[in-house]
PDB file of C-alpha atoms in Angstrom:
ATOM      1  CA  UNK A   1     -10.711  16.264 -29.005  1.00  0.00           C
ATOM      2  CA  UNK A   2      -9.588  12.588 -29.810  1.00  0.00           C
ATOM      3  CA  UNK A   3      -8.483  13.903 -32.837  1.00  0.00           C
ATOM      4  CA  UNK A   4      -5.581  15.742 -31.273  1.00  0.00           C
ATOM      5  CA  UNK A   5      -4.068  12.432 -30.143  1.00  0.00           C
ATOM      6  CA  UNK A   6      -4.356   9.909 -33.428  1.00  0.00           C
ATOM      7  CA  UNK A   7      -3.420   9.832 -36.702  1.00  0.00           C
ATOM      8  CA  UNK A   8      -6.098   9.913 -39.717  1.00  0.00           C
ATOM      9  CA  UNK A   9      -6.495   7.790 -42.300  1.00  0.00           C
ATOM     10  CA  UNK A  10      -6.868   8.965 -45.610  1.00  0.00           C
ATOM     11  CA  UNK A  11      -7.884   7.074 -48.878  1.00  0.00           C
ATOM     12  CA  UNK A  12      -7.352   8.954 -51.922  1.00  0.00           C
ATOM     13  CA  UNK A  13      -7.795   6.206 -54.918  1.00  0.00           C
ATOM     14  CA  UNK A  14     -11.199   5.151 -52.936  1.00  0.00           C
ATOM     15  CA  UNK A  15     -13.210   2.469 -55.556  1.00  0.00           C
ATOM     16  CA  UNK A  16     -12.986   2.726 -59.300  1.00  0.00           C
ATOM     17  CA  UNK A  17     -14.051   5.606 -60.713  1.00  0.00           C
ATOM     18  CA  UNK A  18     -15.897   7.254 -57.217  1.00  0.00           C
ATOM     19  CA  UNK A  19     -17.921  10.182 -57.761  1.00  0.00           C
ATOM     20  CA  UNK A  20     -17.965  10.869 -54.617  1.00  0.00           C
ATOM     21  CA  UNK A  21     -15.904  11.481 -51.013  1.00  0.00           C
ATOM     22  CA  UNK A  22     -16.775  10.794 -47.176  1.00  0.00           C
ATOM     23  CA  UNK A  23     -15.907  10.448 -43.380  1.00  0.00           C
ATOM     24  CA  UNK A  24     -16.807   7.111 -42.148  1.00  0.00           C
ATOM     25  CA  UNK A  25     -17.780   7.406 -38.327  1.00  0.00           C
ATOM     26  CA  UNK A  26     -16.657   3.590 -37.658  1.00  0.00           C
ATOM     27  CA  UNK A  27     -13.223   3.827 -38.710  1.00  0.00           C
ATOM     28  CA  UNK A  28     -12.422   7.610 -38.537  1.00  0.00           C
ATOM     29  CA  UNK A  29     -11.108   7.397 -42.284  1.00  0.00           C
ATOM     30  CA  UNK A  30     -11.458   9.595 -44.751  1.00  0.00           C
ATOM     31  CA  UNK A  31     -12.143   8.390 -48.404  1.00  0.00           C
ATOM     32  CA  UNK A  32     -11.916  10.586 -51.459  1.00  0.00           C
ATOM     33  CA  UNK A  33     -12.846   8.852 -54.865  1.00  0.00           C
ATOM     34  CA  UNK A  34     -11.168   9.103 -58.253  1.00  0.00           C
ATOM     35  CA  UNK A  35     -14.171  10.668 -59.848  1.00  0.00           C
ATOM     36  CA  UNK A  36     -15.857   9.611 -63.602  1.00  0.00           C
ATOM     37  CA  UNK A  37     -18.481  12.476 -63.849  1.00  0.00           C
ATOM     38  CA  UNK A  38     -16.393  14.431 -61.261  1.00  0.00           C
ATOM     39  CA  UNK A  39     -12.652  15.101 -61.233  1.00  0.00           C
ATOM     40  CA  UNK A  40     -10.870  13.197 -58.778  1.00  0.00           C
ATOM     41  CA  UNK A  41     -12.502  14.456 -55.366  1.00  0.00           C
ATOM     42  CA  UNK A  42      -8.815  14.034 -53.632  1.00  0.00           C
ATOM     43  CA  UNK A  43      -7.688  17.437 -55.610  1.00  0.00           C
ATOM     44  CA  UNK A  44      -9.992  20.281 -54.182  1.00  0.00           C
ATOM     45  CA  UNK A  45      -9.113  21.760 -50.931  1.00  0.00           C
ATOM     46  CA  UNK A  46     -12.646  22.237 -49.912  1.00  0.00           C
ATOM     47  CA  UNK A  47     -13.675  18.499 -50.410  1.00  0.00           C
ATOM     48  CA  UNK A  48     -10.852  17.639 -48.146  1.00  0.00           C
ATOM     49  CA  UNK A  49     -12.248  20.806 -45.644  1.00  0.00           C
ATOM     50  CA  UNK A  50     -15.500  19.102 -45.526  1.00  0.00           C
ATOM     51  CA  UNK A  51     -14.679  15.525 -45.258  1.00  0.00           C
ATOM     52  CA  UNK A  52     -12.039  16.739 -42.130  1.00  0.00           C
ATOM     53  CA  UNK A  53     -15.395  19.219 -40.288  1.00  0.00           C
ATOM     54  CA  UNK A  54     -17.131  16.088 -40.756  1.00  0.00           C
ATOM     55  CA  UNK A  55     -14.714  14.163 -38.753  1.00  0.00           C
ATOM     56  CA  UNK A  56     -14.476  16.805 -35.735  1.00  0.00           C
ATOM     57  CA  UNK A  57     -17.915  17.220 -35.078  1.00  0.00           C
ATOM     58  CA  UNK A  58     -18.554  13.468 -34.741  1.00  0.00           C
ATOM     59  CA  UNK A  59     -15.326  13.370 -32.257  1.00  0.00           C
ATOM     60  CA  UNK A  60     -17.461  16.470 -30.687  1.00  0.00           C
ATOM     61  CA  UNK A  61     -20.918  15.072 -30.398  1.00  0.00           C
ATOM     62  CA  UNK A  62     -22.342  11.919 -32.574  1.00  0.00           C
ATOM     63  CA  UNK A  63     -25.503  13.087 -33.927  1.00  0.00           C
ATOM     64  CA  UNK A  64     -27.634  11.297 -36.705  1.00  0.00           C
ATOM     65  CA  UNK A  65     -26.967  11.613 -40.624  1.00  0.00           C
ATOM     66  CA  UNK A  66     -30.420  11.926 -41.309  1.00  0.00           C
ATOM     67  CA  UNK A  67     -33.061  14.733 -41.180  1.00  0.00           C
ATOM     68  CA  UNK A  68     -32.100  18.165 -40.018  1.00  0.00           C
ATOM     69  CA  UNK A  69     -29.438  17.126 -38.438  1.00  0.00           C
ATOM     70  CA  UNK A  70     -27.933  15.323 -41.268  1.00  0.00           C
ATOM     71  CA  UNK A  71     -28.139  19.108 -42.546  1.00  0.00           C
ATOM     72  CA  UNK A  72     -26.597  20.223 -39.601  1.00  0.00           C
ATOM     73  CA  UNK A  73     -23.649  18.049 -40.611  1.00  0.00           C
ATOM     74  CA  UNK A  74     -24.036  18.831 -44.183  1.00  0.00           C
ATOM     75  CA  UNK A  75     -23.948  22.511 -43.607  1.00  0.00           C
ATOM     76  CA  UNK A  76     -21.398  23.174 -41.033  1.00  0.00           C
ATOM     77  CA  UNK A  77     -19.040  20.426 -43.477  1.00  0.00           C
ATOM     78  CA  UNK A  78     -19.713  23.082 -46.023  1.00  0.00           C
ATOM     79  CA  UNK A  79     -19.152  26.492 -44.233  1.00  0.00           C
ATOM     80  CA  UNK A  80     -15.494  24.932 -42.042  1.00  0.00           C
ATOM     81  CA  UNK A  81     -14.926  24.480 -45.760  1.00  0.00           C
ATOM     82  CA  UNK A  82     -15.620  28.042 -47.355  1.00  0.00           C
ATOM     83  CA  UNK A  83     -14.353  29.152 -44.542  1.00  0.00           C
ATOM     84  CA  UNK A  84     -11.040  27.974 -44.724  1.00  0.00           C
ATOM     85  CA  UNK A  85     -10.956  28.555 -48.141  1.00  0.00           C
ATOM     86  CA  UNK A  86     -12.097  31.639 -48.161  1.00  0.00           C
ATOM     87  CA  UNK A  87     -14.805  30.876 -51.161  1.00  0.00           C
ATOM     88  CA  UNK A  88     -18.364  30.337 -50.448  1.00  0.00           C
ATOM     89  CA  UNK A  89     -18.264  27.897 -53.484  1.00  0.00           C
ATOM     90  CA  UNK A  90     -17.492  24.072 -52.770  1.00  0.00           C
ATOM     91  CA  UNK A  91     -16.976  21.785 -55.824  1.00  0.00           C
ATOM     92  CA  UNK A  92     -15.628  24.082 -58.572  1.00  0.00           C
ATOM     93  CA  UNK A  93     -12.475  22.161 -59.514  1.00  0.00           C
ATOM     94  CA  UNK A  94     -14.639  18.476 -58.727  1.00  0.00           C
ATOM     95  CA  UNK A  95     -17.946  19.966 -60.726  1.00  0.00           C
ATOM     96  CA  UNK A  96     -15.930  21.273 -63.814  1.00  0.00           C
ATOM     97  CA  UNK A  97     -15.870  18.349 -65.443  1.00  0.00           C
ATOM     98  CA  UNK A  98     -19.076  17.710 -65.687  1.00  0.00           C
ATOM     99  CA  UNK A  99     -19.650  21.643 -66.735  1.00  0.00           C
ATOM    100  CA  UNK A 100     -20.992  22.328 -63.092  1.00  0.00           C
ATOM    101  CA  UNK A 101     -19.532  26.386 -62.251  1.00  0.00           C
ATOM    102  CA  UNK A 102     -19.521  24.152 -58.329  1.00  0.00           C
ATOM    103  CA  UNK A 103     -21.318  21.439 -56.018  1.00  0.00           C
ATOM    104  CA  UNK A 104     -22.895  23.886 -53.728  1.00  0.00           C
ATOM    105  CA  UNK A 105     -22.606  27.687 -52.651  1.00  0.00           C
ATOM    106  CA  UNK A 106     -22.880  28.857 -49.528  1.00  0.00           C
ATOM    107  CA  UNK A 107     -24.270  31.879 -51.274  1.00  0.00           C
ATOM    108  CA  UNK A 108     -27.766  31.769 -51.453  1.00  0.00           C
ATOM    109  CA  UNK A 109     -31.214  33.236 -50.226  1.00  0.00           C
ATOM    110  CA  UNK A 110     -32.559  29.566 -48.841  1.00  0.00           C
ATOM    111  CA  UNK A 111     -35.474  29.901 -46.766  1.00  0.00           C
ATOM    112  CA  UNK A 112     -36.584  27.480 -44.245  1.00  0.00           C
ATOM    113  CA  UNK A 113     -39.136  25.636 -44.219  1.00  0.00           C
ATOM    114  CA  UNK A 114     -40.081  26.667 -47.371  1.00  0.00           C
ATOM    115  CA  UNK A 115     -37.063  25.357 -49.254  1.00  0.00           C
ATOM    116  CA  UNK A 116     -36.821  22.421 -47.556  1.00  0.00           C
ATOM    117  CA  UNK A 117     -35.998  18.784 -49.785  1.00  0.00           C
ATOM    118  CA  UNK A 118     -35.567  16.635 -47.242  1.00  0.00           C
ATOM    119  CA  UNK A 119     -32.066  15.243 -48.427  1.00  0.00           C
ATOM    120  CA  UNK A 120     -28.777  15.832 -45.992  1.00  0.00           C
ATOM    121  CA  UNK A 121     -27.445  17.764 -48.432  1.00  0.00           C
ATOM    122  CA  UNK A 122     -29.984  19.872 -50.035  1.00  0.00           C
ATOM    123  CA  UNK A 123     -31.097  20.733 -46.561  1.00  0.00           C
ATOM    124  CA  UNK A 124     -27.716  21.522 -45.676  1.00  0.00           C
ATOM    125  CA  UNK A 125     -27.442  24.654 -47.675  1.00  0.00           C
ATOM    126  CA  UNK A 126     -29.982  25.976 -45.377  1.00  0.00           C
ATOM    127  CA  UNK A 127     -27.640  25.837 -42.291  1.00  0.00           C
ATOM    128  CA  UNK A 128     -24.826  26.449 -44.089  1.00  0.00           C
ATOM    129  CA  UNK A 129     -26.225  29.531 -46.210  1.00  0.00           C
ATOM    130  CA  UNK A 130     -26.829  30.600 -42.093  1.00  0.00           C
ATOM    131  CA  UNK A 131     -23.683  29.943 -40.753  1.00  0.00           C
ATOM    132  CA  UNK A 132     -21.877  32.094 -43.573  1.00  0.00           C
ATOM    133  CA  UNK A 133     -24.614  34.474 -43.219  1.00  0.00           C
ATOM    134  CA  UNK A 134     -22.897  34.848 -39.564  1.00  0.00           C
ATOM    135  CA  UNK A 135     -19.329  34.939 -40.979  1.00  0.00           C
ATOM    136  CA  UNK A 136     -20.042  37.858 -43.318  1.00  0.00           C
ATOM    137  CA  UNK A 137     -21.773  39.674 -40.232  1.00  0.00           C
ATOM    138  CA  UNK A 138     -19.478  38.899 -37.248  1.00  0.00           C
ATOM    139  CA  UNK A 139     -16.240  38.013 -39.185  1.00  0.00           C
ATOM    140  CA  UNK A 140     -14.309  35.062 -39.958  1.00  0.00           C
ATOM    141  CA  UNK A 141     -12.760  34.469 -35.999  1.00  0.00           C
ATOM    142  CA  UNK A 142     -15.393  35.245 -34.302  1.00  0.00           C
ATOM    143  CA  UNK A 143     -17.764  33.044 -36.508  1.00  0.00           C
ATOM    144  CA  UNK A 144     -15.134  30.167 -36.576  1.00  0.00           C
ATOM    145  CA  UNK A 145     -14.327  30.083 -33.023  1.00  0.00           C
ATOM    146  CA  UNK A 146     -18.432  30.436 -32.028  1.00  0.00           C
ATOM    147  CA  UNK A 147     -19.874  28.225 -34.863  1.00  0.00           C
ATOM    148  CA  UNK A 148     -17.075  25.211 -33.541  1.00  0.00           C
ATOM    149  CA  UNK A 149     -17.938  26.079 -29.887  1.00  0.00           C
ATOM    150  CA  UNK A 150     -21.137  25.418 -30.587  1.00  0.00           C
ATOM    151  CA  UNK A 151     -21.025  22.254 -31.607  1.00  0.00           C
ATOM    152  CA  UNK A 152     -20.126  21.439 -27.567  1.00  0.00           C
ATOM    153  CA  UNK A 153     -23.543  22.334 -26.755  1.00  0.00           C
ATOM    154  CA  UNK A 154     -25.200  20.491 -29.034  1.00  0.00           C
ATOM    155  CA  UNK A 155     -26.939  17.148 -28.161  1.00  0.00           C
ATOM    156  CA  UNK A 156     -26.678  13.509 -28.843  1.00  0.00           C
ATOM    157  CA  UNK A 157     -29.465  11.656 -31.172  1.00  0.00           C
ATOM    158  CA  UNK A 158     -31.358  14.231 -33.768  1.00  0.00           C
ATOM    159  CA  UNK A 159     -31.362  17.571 -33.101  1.00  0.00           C
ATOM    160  CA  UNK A 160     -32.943  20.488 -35.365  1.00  0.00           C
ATOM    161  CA  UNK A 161     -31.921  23.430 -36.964  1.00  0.00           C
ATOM    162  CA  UNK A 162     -33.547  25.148 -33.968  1.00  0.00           C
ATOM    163  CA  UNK A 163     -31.158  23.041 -31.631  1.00  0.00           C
ATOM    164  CA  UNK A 164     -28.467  23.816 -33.771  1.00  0.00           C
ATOM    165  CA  UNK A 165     -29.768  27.882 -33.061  1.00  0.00           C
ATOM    166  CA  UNK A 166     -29.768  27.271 -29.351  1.00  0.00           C
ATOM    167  CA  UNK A 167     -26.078  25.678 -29.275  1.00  0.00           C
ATOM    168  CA  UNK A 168     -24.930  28.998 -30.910  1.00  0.00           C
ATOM    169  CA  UNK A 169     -26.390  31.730 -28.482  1.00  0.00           C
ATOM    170  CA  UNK A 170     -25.265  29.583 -26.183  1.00  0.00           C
ATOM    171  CA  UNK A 171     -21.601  29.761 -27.211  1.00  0.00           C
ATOM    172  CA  UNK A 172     -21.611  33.271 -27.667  1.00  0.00           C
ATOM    173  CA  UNK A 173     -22.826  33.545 -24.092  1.00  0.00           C
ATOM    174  CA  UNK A 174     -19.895  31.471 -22.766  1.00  0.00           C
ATOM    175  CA  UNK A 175     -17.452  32.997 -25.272  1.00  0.00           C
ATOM    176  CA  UNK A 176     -18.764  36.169 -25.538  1.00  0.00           C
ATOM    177  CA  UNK A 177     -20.597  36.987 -22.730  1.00  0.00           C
ATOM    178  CA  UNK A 178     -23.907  37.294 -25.313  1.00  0.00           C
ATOM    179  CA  UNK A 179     -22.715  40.162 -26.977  1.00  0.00           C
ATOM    180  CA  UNK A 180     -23.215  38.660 -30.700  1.00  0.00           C
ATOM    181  CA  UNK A 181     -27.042  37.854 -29.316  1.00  0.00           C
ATOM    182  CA  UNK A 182     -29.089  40.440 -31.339  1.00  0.00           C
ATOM    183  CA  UNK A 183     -27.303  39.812 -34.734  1.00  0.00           C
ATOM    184  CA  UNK A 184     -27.775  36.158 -34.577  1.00  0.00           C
ATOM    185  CA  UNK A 185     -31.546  36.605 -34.030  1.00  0.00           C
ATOM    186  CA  UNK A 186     -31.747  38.842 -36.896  1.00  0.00           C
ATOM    187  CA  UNK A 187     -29.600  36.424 -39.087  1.00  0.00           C
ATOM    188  CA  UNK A 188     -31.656  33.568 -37.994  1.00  0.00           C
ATOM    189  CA  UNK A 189     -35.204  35.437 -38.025  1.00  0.00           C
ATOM    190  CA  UNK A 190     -33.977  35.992 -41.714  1.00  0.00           C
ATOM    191  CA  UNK A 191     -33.509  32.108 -42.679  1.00  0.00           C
ATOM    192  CA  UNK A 192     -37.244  31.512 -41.082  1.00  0.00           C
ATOM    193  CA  UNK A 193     -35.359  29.232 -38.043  1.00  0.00           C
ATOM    194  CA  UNK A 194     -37.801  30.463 -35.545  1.00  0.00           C
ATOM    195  CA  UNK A 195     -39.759  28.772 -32.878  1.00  0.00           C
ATOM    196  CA  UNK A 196     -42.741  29.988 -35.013  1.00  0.00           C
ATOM    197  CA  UNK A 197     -41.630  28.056 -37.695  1.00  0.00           C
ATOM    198  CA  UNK A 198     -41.634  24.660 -35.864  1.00  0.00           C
ATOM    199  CA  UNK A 199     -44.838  25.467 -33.880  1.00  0.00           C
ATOM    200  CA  UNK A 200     -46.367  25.472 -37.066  1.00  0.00           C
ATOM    201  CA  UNK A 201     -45.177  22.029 -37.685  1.00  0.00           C
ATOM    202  CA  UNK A 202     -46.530  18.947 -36.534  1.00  0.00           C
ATOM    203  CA  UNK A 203     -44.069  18.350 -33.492  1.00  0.00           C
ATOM    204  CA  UNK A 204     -43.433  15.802 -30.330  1.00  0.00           C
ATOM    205  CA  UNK A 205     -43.510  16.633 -27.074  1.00  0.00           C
ATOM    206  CA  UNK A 206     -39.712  16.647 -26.807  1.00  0.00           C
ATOM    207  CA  UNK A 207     -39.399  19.001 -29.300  1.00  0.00           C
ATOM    208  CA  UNK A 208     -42.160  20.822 -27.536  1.00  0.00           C
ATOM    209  CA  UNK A 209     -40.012  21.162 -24.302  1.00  0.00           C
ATOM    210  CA  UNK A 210     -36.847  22.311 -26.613  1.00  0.00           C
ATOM    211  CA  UNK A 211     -38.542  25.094 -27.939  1.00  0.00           C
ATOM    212  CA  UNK A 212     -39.580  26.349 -24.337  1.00  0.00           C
ATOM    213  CA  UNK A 213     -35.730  25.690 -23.496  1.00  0.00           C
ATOM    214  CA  UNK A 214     -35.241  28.034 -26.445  1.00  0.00           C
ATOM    215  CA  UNK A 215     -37.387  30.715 -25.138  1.00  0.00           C
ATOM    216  CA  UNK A 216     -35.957  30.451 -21.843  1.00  0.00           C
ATOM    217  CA  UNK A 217     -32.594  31.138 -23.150  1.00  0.00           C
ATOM    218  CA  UNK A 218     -34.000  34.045 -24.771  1.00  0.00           C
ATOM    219  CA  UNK A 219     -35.872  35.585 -22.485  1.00  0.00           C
ATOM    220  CA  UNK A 220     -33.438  38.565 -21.936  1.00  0.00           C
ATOM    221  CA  UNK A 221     -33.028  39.133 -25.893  1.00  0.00           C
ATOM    222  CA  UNK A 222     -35.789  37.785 -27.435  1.00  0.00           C
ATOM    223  CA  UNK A 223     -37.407  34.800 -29.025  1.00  0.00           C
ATOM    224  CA  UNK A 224     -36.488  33.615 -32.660  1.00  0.00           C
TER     225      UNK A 224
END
């Protein structure tokens, strides 16, 4: 990726008193702030995790910070973070001050649509909740290696969580010749990401023609 060849920019005083920490697409920086509610965002090893995931997917694939896939960015920004960590919690030592036990958990029984807010980072613990859902099934390399390989297949522009579902059979197929197929459909029937789900939504007709992509990529193991 680009990122192999520069060096990154890192703010760690960012503003007075900034509760808050972030990648910034048109400068490749990455800007942690000193915190007033929070403690300074600069300290935790996940924040820096998920600032850093942030930064490789967009030098993967630019996709819009809005919607689902401003969750999809959310959520894999979270899980590159537990992951490396090793602790499905992100935000304990930045939440503490404010008597938060963390920010977010990748822990949790979210459901989608159902638990949908419709805020990048709400929606993110969705996807995320998935993706470590897939790292407590298949283990941490595998997951890693699949969940980054993934992001290669995913498009430009907006996609969905369903998008986001097609990118990952299709890295196991290149990675692991499909082998991981039937747990991720069980993991992913579990969250409600199903083409059911979105033909119950009001969809365009580009959407539409990704869901009979999806099917078409299941047809040998079966449709979400």
């Amino acid at each position: 990726t680009l990122l192999d060849q520069q060096q990154i920019k890192a703010v760690v005083h960012y503003g007075r008193n900034f509760d808050n920490a972030f990648f910034s697409p048109y400068d490749n920086s990455l800007s942690f702030g000193d915190g007033s509610r929070f403690n300074d965002l600069a300290k935790e090893e996940s924040i820096a995790y998920h600032e850093y995931a942030h930064m490789v997917l967009n030098s993967i694939v630019r996709i819009s910070y809005e919607r689902e896939s401003g969750a999809i960015h959310e959520g894999q920004a979270d899980y590159f973070a537990g992951s490396h960590s090793n602790d499905p919690r992100i935000g304990e030592w930045v939440g503490a001050k404010s008597g938060l036990p963390y920010l977010r958990c990748l822990e949790n029984n979210l459901h989608y649509p159902d638990n949908l807010e419709h805020e990048v980072h709400a929606d993110g613990r969705i996807w995320g909740g998935t993706l470590w859902d897939i790292r407590k099934t298949l283990g941490v390399e595998v997951a890693d290696r699949l969940i980054h390989a993934s992001h290669h297949s995913l498009e430009e522009g907006s996609p969905r969580f369903i998008d986001a579902a097609i990118a990952l059979f299709s890295a196991d197929r290149d990675l692991y010749n499909g082998t991981h197929a039937p747990e991720l459909t069980k993991i992913l029937q579990a969250r409600g990401i199903t083409v059911t789900a979105y033909a119950n939504q009001f969809v365009t007709g580009a959407q539409v023609r990704q869901m009979q992509k999806f099917n078409r990529v299941h047809q040998k193991t079966g449709s979400l």
